[in-house]
GROMACS .gro file of C-alpha atoms in nm:
model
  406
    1UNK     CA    1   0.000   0.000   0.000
    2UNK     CA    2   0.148   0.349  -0.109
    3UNK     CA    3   0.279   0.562   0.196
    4UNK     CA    4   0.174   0.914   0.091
    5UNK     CA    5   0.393   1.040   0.414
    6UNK     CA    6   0.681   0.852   0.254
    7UNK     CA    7   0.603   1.017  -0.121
    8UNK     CA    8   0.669   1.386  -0.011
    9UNK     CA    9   0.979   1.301   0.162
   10UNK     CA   10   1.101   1.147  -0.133
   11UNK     CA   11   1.170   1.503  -0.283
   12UNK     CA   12   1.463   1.716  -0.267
   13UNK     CA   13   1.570   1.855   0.071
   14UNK     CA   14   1.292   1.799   0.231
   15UNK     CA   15   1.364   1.589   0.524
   16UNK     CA   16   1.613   1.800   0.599
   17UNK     CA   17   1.453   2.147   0.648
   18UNK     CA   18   1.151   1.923   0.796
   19UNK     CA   19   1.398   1.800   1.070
   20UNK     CA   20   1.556   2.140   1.130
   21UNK     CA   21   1.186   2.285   1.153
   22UNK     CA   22   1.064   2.064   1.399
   23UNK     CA   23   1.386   2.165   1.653
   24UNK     CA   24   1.360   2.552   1.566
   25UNK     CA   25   0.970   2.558   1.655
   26UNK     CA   26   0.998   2.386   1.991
   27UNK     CA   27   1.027   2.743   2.133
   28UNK     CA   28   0.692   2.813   2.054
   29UNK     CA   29   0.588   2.566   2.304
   30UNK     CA   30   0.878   2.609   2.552
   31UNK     CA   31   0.945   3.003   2.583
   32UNK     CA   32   0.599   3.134   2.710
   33UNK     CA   33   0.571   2.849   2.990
   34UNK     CA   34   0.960   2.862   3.055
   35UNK     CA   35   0.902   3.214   3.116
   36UNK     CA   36   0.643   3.147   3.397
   37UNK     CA   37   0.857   2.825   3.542
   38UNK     CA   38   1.183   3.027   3.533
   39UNK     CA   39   1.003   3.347   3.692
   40UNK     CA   40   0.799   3.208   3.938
   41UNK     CA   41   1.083   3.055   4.107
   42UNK     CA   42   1.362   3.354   4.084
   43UNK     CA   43   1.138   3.577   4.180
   44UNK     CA   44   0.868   3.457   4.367
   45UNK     CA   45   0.594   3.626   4.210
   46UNK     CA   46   0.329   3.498   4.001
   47UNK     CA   47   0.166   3.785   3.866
   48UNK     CA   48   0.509   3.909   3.711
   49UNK     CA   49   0.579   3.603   3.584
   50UNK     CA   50   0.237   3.554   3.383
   51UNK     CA   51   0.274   3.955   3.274
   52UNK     CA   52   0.634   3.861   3.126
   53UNK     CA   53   0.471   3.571   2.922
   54UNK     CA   54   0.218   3.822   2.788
   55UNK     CA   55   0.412   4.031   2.697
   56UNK     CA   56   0.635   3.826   2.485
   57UNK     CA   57   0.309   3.623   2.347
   58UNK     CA   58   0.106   3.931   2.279
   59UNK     CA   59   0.385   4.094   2.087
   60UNK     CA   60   0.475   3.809   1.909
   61UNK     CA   61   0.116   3.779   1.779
   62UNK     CA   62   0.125   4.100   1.637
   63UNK     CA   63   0.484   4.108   1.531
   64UNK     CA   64   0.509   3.774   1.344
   65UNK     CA   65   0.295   3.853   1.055
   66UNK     CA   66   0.443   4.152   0.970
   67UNK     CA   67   0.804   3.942   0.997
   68UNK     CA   68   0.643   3.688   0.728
   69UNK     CA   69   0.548   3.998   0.537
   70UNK     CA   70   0.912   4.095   0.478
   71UNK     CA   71   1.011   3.743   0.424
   72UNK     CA   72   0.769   3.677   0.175
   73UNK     CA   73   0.871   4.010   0.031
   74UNK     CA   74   1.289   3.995   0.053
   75UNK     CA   75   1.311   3.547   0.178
   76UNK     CA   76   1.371   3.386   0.454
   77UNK     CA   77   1.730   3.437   0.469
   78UNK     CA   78   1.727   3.744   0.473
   79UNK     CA   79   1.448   3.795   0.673
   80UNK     CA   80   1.469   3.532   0.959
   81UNK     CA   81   1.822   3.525   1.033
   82UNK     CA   82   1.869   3.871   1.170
   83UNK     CA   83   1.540   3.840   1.320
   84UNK     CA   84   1.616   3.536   1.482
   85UNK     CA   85   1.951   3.692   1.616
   86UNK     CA   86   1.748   3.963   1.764
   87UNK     CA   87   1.508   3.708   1.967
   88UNK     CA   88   1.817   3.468   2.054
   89UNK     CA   89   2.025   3.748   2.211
   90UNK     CA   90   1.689   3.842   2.407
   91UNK     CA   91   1.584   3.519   2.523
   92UNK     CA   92   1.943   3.529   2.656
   93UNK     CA   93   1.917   3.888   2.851
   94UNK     CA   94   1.617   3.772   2.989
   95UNK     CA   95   1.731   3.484   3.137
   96UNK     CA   96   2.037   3.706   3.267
   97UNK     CA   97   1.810   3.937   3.381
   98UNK     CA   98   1.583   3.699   3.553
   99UNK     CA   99   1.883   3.507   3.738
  100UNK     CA  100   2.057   3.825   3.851
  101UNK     CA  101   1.776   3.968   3.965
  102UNK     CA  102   1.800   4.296   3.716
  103UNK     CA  103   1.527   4.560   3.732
  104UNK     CA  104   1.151   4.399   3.600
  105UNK     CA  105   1.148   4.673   3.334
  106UNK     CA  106   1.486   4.471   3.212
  107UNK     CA  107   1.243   4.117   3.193
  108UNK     CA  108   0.992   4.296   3.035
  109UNK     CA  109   1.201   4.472   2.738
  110UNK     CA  110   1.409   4.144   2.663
  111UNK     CA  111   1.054   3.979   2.651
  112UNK     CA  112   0.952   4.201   2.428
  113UNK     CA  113   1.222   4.195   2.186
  114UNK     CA  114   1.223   3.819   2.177
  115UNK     CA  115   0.895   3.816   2.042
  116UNK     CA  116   1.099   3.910   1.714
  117UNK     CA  117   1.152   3.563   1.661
  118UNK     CA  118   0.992   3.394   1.290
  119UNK     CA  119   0.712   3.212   1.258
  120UNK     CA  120   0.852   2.872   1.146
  121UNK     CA  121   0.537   2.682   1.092
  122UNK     CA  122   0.479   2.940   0.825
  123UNK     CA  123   0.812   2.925   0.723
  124UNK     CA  124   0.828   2.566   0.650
  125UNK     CA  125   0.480   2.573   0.528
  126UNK     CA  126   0.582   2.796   0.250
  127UNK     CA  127   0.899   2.548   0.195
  128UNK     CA  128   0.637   2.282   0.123
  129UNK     CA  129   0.416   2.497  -0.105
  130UNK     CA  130   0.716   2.593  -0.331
  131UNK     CA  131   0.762   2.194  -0.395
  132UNK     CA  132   0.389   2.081  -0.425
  133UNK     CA  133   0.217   2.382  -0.543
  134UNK     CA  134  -0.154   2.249  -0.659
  135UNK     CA  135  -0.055   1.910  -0.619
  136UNK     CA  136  -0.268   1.648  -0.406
  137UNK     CA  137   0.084   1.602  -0.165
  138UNK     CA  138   0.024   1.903  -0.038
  139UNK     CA  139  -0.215   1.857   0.151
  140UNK     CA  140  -0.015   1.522   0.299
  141UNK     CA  141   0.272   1.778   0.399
  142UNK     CA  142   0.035   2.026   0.549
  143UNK     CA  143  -0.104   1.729   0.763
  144UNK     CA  144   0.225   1.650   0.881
  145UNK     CA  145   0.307   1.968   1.011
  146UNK     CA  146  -0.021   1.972   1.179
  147UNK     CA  147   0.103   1.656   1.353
  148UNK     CA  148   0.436   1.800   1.415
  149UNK     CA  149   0.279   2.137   1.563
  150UNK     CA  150   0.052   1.886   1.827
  151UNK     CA  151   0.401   1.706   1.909
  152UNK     CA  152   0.567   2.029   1.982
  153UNK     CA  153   0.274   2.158   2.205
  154UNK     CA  154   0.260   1.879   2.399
  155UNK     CA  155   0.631   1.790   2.426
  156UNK     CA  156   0.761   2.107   2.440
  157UNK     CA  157   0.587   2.288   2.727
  158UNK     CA  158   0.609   1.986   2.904
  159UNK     CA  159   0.976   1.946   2.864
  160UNK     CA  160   1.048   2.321   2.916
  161UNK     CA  161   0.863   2.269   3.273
  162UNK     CA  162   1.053   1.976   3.383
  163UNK     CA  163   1.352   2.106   3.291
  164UNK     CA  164   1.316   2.386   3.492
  165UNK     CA  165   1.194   2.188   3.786
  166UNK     CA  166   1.431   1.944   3.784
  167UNK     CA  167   1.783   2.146   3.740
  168UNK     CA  168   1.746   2.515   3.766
  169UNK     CA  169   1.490   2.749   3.705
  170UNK     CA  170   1.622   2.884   3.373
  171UNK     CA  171   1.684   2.549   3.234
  172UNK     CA  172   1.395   2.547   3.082
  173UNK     CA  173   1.462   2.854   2.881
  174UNK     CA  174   1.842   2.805   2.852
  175UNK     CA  175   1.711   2.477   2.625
  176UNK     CA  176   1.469   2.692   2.458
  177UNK     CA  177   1.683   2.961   2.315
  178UNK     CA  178   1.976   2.691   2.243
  179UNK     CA  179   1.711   2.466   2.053
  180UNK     CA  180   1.576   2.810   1.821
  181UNK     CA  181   1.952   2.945   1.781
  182UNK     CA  182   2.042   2.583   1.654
  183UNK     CA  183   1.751   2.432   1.484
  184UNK     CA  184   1.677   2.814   1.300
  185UNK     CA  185   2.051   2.782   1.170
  186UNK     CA  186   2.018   2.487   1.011
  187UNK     CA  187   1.686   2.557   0.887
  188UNK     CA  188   1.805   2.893   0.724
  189UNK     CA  189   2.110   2.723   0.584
  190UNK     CA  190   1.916   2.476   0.394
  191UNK     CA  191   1.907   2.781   0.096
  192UNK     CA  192   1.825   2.466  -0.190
  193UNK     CA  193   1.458   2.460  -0.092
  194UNK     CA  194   1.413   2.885   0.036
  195UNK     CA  195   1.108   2.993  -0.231
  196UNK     CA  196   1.206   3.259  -0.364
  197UNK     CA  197   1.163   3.624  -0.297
  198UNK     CA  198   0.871   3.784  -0.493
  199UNK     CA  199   0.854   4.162  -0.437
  200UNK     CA  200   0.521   4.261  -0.485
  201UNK     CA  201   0.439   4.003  -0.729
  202UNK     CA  202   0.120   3.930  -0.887
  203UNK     CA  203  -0.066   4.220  -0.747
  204UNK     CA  204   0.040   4.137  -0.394
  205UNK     CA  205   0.084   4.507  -0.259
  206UNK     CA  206  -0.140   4.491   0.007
  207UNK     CA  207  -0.108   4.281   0.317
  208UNK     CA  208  -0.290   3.908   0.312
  209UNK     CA  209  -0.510   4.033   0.592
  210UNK     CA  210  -0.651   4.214   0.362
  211UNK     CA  211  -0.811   3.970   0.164
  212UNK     CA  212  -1.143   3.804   0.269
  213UNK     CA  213  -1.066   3.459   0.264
  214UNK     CA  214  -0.796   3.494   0.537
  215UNK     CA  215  -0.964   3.723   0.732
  216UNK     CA  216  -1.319   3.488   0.749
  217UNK     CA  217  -1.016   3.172   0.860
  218UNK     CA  218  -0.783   3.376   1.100
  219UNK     CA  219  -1.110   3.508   1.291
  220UNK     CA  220  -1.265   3.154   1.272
  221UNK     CA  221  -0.956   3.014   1.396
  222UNK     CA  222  -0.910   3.275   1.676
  223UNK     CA  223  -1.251   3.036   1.827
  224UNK     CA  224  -1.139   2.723   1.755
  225UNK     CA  225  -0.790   2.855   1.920
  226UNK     CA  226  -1.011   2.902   2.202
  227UNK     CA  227  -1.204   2.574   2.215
  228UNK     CA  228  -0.807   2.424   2.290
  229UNK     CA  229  -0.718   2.673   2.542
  230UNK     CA  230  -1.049   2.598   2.738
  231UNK     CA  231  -1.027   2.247   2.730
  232UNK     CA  232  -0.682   2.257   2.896
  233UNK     CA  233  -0.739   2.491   3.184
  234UNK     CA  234  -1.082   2.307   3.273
  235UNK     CA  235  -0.926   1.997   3.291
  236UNK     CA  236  -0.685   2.134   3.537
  237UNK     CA  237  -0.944   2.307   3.710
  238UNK     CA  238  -1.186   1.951   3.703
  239UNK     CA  239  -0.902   1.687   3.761
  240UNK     CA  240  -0.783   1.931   4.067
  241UNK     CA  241  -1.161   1.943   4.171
  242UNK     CA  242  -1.187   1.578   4.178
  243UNK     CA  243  -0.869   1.524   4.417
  244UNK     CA  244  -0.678   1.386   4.134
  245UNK     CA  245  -0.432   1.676   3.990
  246UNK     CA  246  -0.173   1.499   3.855
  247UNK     CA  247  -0.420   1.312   3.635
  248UNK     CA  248  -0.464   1.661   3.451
  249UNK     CA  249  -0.153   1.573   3.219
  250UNK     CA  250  -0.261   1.282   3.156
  251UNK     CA  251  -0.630   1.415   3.008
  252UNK     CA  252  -0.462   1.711   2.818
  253UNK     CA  253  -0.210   1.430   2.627
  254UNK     CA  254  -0.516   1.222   2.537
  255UNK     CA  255  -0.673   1.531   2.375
  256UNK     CA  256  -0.354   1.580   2.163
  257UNK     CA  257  -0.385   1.225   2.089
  258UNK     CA  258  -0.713   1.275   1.902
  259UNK     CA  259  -0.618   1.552   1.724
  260UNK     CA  260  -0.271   1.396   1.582
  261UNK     CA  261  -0.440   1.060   1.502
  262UNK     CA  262  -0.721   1.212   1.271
  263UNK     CA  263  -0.457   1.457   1.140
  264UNK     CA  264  -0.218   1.197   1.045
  265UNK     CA  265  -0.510   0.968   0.907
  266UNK     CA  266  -0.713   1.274   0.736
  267UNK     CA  267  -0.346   1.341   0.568
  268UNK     CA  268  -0.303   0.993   0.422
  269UNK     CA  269  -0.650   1.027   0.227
  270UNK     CA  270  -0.729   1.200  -0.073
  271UNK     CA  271  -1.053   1.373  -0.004
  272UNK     CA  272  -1.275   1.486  -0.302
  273UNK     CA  273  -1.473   1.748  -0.142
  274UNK     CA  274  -1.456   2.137  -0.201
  275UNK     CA  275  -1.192   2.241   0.055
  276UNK     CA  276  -1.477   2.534   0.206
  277UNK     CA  277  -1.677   2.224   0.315
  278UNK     CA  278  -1.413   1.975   0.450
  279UNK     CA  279  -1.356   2.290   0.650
  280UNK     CA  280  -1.739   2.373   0.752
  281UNK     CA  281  -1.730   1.980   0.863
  282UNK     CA  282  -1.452   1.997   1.071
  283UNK     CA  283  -1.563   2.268   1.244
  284UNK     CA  284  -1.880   2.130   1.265
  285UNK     CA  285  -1.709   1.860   1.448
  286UNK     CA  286  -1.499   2.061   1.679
  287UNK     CA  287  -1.849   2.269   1.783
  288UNK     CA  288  -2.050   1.953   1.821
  289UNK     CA  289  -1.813   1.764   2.031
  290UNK     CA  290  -1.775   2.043   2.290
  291UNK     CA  291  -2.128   1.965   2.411
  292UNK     CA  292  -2.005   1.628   2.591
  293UNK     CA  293  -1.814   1.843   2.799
  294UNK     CA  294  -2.022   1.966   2.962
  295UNK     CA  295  -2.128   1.618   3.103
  296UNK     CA  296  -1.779   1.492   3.212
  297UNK     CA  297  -1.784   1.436   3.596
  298UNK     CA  298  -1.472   1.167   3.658
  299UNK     CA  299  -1.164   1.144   3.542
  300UNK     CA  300  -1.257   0.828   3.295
  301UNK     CA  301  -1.513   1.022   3.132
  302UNK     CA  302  -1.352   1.347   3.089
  303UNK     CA  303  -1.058   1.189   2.940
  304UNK     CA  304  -1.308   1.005   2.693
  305UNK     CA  305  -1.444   1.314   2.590
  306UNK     CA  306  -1.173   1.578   2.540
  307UNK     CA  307  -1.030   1.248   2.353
  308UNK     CA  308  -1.348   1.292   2.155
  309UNK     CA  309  -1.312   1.669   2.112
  310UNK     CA  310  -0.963   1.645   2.019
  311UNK     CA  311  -1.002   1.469   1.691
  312UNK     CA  312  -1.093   1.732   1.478
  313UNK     CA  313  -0.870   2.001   1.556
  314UNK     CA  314  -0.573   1.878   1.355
  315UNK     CA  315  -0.814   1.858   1.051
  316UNK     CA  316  -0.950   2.198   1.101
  317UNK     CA  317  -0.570   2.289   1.054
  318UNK     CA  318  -0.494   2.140   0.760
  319UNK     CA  319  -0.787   2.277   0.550
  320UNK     CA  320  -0.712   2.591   0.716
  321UNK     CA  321  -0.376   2.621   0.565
  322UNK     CA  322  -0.528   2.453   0.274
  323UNK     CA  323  -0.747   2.755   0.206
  324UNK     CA  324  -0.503   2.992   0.236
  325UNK     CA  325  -0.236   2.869   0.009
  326UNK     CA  326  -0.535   2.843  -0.248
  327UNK     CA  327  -0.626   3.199  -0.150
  328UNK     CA  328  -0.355   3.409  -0.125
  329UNK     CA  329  -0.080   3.511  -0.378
  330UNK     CA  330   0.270   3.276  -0.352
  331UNK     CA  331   0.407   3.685  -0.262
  332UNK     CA  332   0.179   3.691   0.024
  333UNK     CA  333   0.214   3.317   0.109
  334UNK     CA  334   0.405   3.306   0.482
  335UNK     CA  335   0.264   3.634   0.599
  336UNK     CA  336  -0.108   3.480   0.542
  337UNK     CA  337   0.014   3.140   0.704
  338UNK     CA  338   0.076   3.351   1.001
  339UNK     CA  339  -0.228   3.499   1.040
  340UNK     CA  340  -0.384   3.202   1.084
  341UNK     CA  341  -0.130   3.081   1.369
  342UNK     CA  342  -0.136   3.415   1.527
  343UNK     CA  343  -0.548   3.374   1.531
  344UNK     CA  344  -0.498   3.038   1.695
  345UNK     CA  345  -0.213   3.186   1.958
  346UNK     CA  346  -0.485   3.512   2.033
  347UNK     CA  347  -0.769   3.246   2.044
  348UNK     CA  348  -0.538   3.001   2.305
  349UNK     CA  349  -0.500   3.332   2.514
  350UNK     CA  350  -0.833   3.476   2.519
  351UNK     CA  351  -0.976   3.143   2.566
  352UNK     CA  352  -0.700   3.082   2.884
  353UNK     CA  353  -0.833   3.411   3.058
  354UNK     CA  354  -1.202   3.354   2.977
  355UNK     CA  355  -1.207   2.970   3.083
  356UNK     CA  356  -1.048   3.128   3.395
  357UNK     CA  357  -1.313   3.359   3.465
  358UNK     CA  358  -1.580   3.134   3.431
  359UNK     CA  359  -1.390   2.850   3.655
  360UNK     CA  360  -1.312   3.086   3.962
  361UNK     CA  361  -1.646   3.210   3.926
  362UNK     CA  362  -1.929   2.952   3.867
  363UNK     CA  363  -1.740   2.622   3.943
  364UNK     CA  364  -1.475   2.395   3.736
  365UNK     CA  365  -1.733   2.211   3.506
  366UNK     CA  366  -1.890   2.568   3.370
  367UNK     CA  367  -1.533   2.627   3.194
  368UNK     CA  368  -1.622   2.413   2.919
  369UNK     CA  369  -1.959   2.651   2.798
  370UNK     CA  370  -1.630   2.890   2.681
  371UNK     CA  371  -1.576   2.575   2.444
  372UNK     CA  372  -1.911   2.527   2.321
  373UNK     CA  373  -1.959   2.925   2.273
  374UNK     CA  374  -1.628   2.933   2.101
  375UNK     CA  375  -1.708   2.605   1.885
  376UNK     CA  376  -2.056   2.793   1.774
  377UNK     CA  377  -1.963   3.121   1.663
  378UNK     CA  378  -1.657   2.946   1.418
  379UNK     CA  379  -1.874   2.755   1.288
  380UNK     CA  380  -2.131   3.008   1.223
  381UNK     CA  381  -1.832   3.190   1.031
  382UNK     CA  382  -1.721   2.921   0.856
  383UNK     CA  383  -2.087   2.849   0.717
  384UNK     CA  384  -2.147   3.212   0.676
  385UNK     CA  385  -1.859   3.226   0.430
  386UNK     CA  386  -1.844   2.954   0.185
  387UNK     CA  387  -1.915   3.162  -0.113
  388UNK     CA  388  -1.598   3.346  -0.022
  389UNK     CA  389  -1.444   3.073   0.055
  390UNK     CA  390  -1.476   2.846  -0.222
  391UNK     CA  391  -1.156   2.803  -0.389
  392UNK     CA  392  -1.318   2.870  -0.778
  393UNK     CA  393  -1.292   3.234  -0.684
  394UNK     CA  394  -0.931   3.251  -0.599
  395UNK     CA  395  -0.821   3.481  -0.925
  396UNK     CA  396  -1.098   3.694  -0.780
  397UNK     CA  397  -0.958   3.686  -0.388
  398UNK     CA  398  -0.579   3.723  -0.547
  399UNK     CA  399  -0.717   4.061  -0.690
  400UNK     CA  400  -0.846   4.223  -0.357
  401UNK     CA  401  -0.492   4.255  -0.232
  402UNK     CA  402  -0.407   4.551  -0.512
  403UNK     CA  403  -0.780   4.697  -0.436
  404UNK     CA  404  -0.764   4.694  -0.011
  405UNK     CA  405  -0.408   4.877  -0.089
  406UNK     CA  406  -0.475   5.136  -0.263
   0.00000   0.00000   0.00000
């Protein structure tokens, strides 16, 4: 039987930048909760711990896609290299700052600069694109990265944690900034596969938010950002309710279980539908499987159900990314990639803060009607724009970057 995995790595260079990818984005997962570990034990304080992490998250959100803009518009080389310098020799103050017990406004400024660092997923993204441009592996190597993005989330912030708990506080973040300086180099220096620069090609003057398409997904993805956010800090908030905390990481793997399963199987297929409605279906799944939730009283059942909930998160991705490379001009390619990853990161944080609220307020099991709010109104935007969505009226979509920039 033919491995489709197998058939993309069978090209040119690509396990090699996929390999060097996969180590450069395991800060993603590692820095923000490395920040907290590293804080919260050098200084004491909680409060400035979780405002460092904001800071750098926040930032990053907005930064990022206006990185990928200038990558997309002089390459990644270019681009990411000095940018990644800039976060490297930040990450670095801060954890100076943080062990020497500098001024805060010191931790706050070196978390802010950090946040320079590239968006990788997109970067690697666009790497594939280059190679299977409107070819069915594609979509395989968009799956994969999906699966590769759930592995980092779940091994990275757990890593970054125990590091820090079992050596020194900074450890955590010491392994962080090593793994981005290293796994960044190699990425960059793999210049065989780099797409190539395309200065305001093809009508691309504009920026990708601009266009519909991406807009409708990034705000879509913002809730289904939130459904995964929620899910985590209820279980903690449940599992710690039902006198069994430590069986909180166990719950929050099994979720990333379901959603890397389906991803990796959903990748391996060659689906015939319109990519609008494998879309509207998989975010019909995420919203419909939030409602079981709200049922989960012991730890056997809540497992089984964010289990349940978790399977069609990674397939939400990859139709996601689908979309937009169908959307949005090869010049406008990363930046619109990160749009959609900075929705999900301002989705994971609104949903954090909101499932919080509603926890500390009306009781553990209420943090799940975040999910099943959050679930609705994507899928209510994902129905609502199909017609824009649909992938005949790319040329069209490809035009409205010129028009929303002049």
């Amino acid at each position: 039987m033919r491995n489709p995995y197998a058939e993309i790595f069978r090209a040119s260079g690509t396990k090699g930048f996929a390999a060097a990818a996969f180590i450069a984005r395991l800060p993603i997962a590692m820095a923000p909760i490395g920040i907290v570990a590293m804080l919260s034990q050098t200084h004491g304080e909680y409060w400035l711990a979780g405002a460092v992490s904001a800071t750098y998250a926040l930032v990053n959100a907005f930064v990022s896609p206006q990185v990928s803009r200038l990558v997309d518009r002089r390459g990644q080389t270019a681009i990411a290299a000095p940018m990644t310098v800039v976060s490297v020799l930040s990450f670095s103050t801060l954890i100076i700052a943080a062990n020497q017990h500098w001024p805060a406004w010191t931790l706050f400024g070196s978390a802010l600069l950090a946040a320079a660092m590239p968006n990788i997923p997109a970067l690697v993204r666009a790497r594939w694109t280059e190679i299977f441009r409107d070819r069915p592996e594609l979509n395989t190597a968009f799956a994969f990265e999906s699966a590769a993005d759930e592995l980092v989330y779940v091994a990275g912030a757990s890593l970054s944690v125990g590091l820090s708990a079992a050596l020194f506080p900074e450890a955590g973040m010491v392994v962080s900034t090593v793994l981005l300086a290293l796994g960044s180099t190699a990425f960059l220096l793999q210049r065989s596969s780099e797409p190539p620069a395309r200065l305001a090609e093809h009508g691309a003057a504009g920026s990708a938010i601009g266009l519909r398409p991406v807009q409708i997904i990034t705000f879509a993805l913002i809730f289904v950002g939130a459904t995964f956010a929620t899910t985590e800090v209820t279980t903690v908030a449940i599992t710690k309710a039902l006198g069994q905390p430590e069986a909180a990481s166990l719950v929050i793997g099994v979720y990333a279980l379901g959603s890397f399963v389906l991803g990796v199987v959903v990748g391996a297929l060659s689906l015939k539908a319109p990519l609008q409605r494998q879309l509207a279906v998989a975010v019909g799944v995420v919203a419909l499987t939030t409602l079981p939730l709200l049922f989960a009283d012991t730890v056997p059942v809540l497992a089984l159900a964010v289990f349940v909930s978790g399977v069609a998160i990674s397939p939400t991705f990859i139709t996601a990314f689908g979309l937009i490379e169908r959307h949005v001009p090869p010049a406008m390619l990363t930046e619109g990639v990160t749009w959609v990853t900075t929705g999900i990161g301002i989705g994971m944080a609104l949903g954090s803060f909101a499932a919080g609220w509603m926890v500390d307020n009306f009781g553990p099991q209420n943090g799940f009607f975040v999910s099943v709010a959050a679930g609705a109104i994507a899928l209510v935007t994902v129905l609502a724009g199909q017609r824009r969505l649909a992938t005949d009226d790319c040329d069209a979509d490809r035009g409205e970057a010129v028009i929303l920039a002049e």
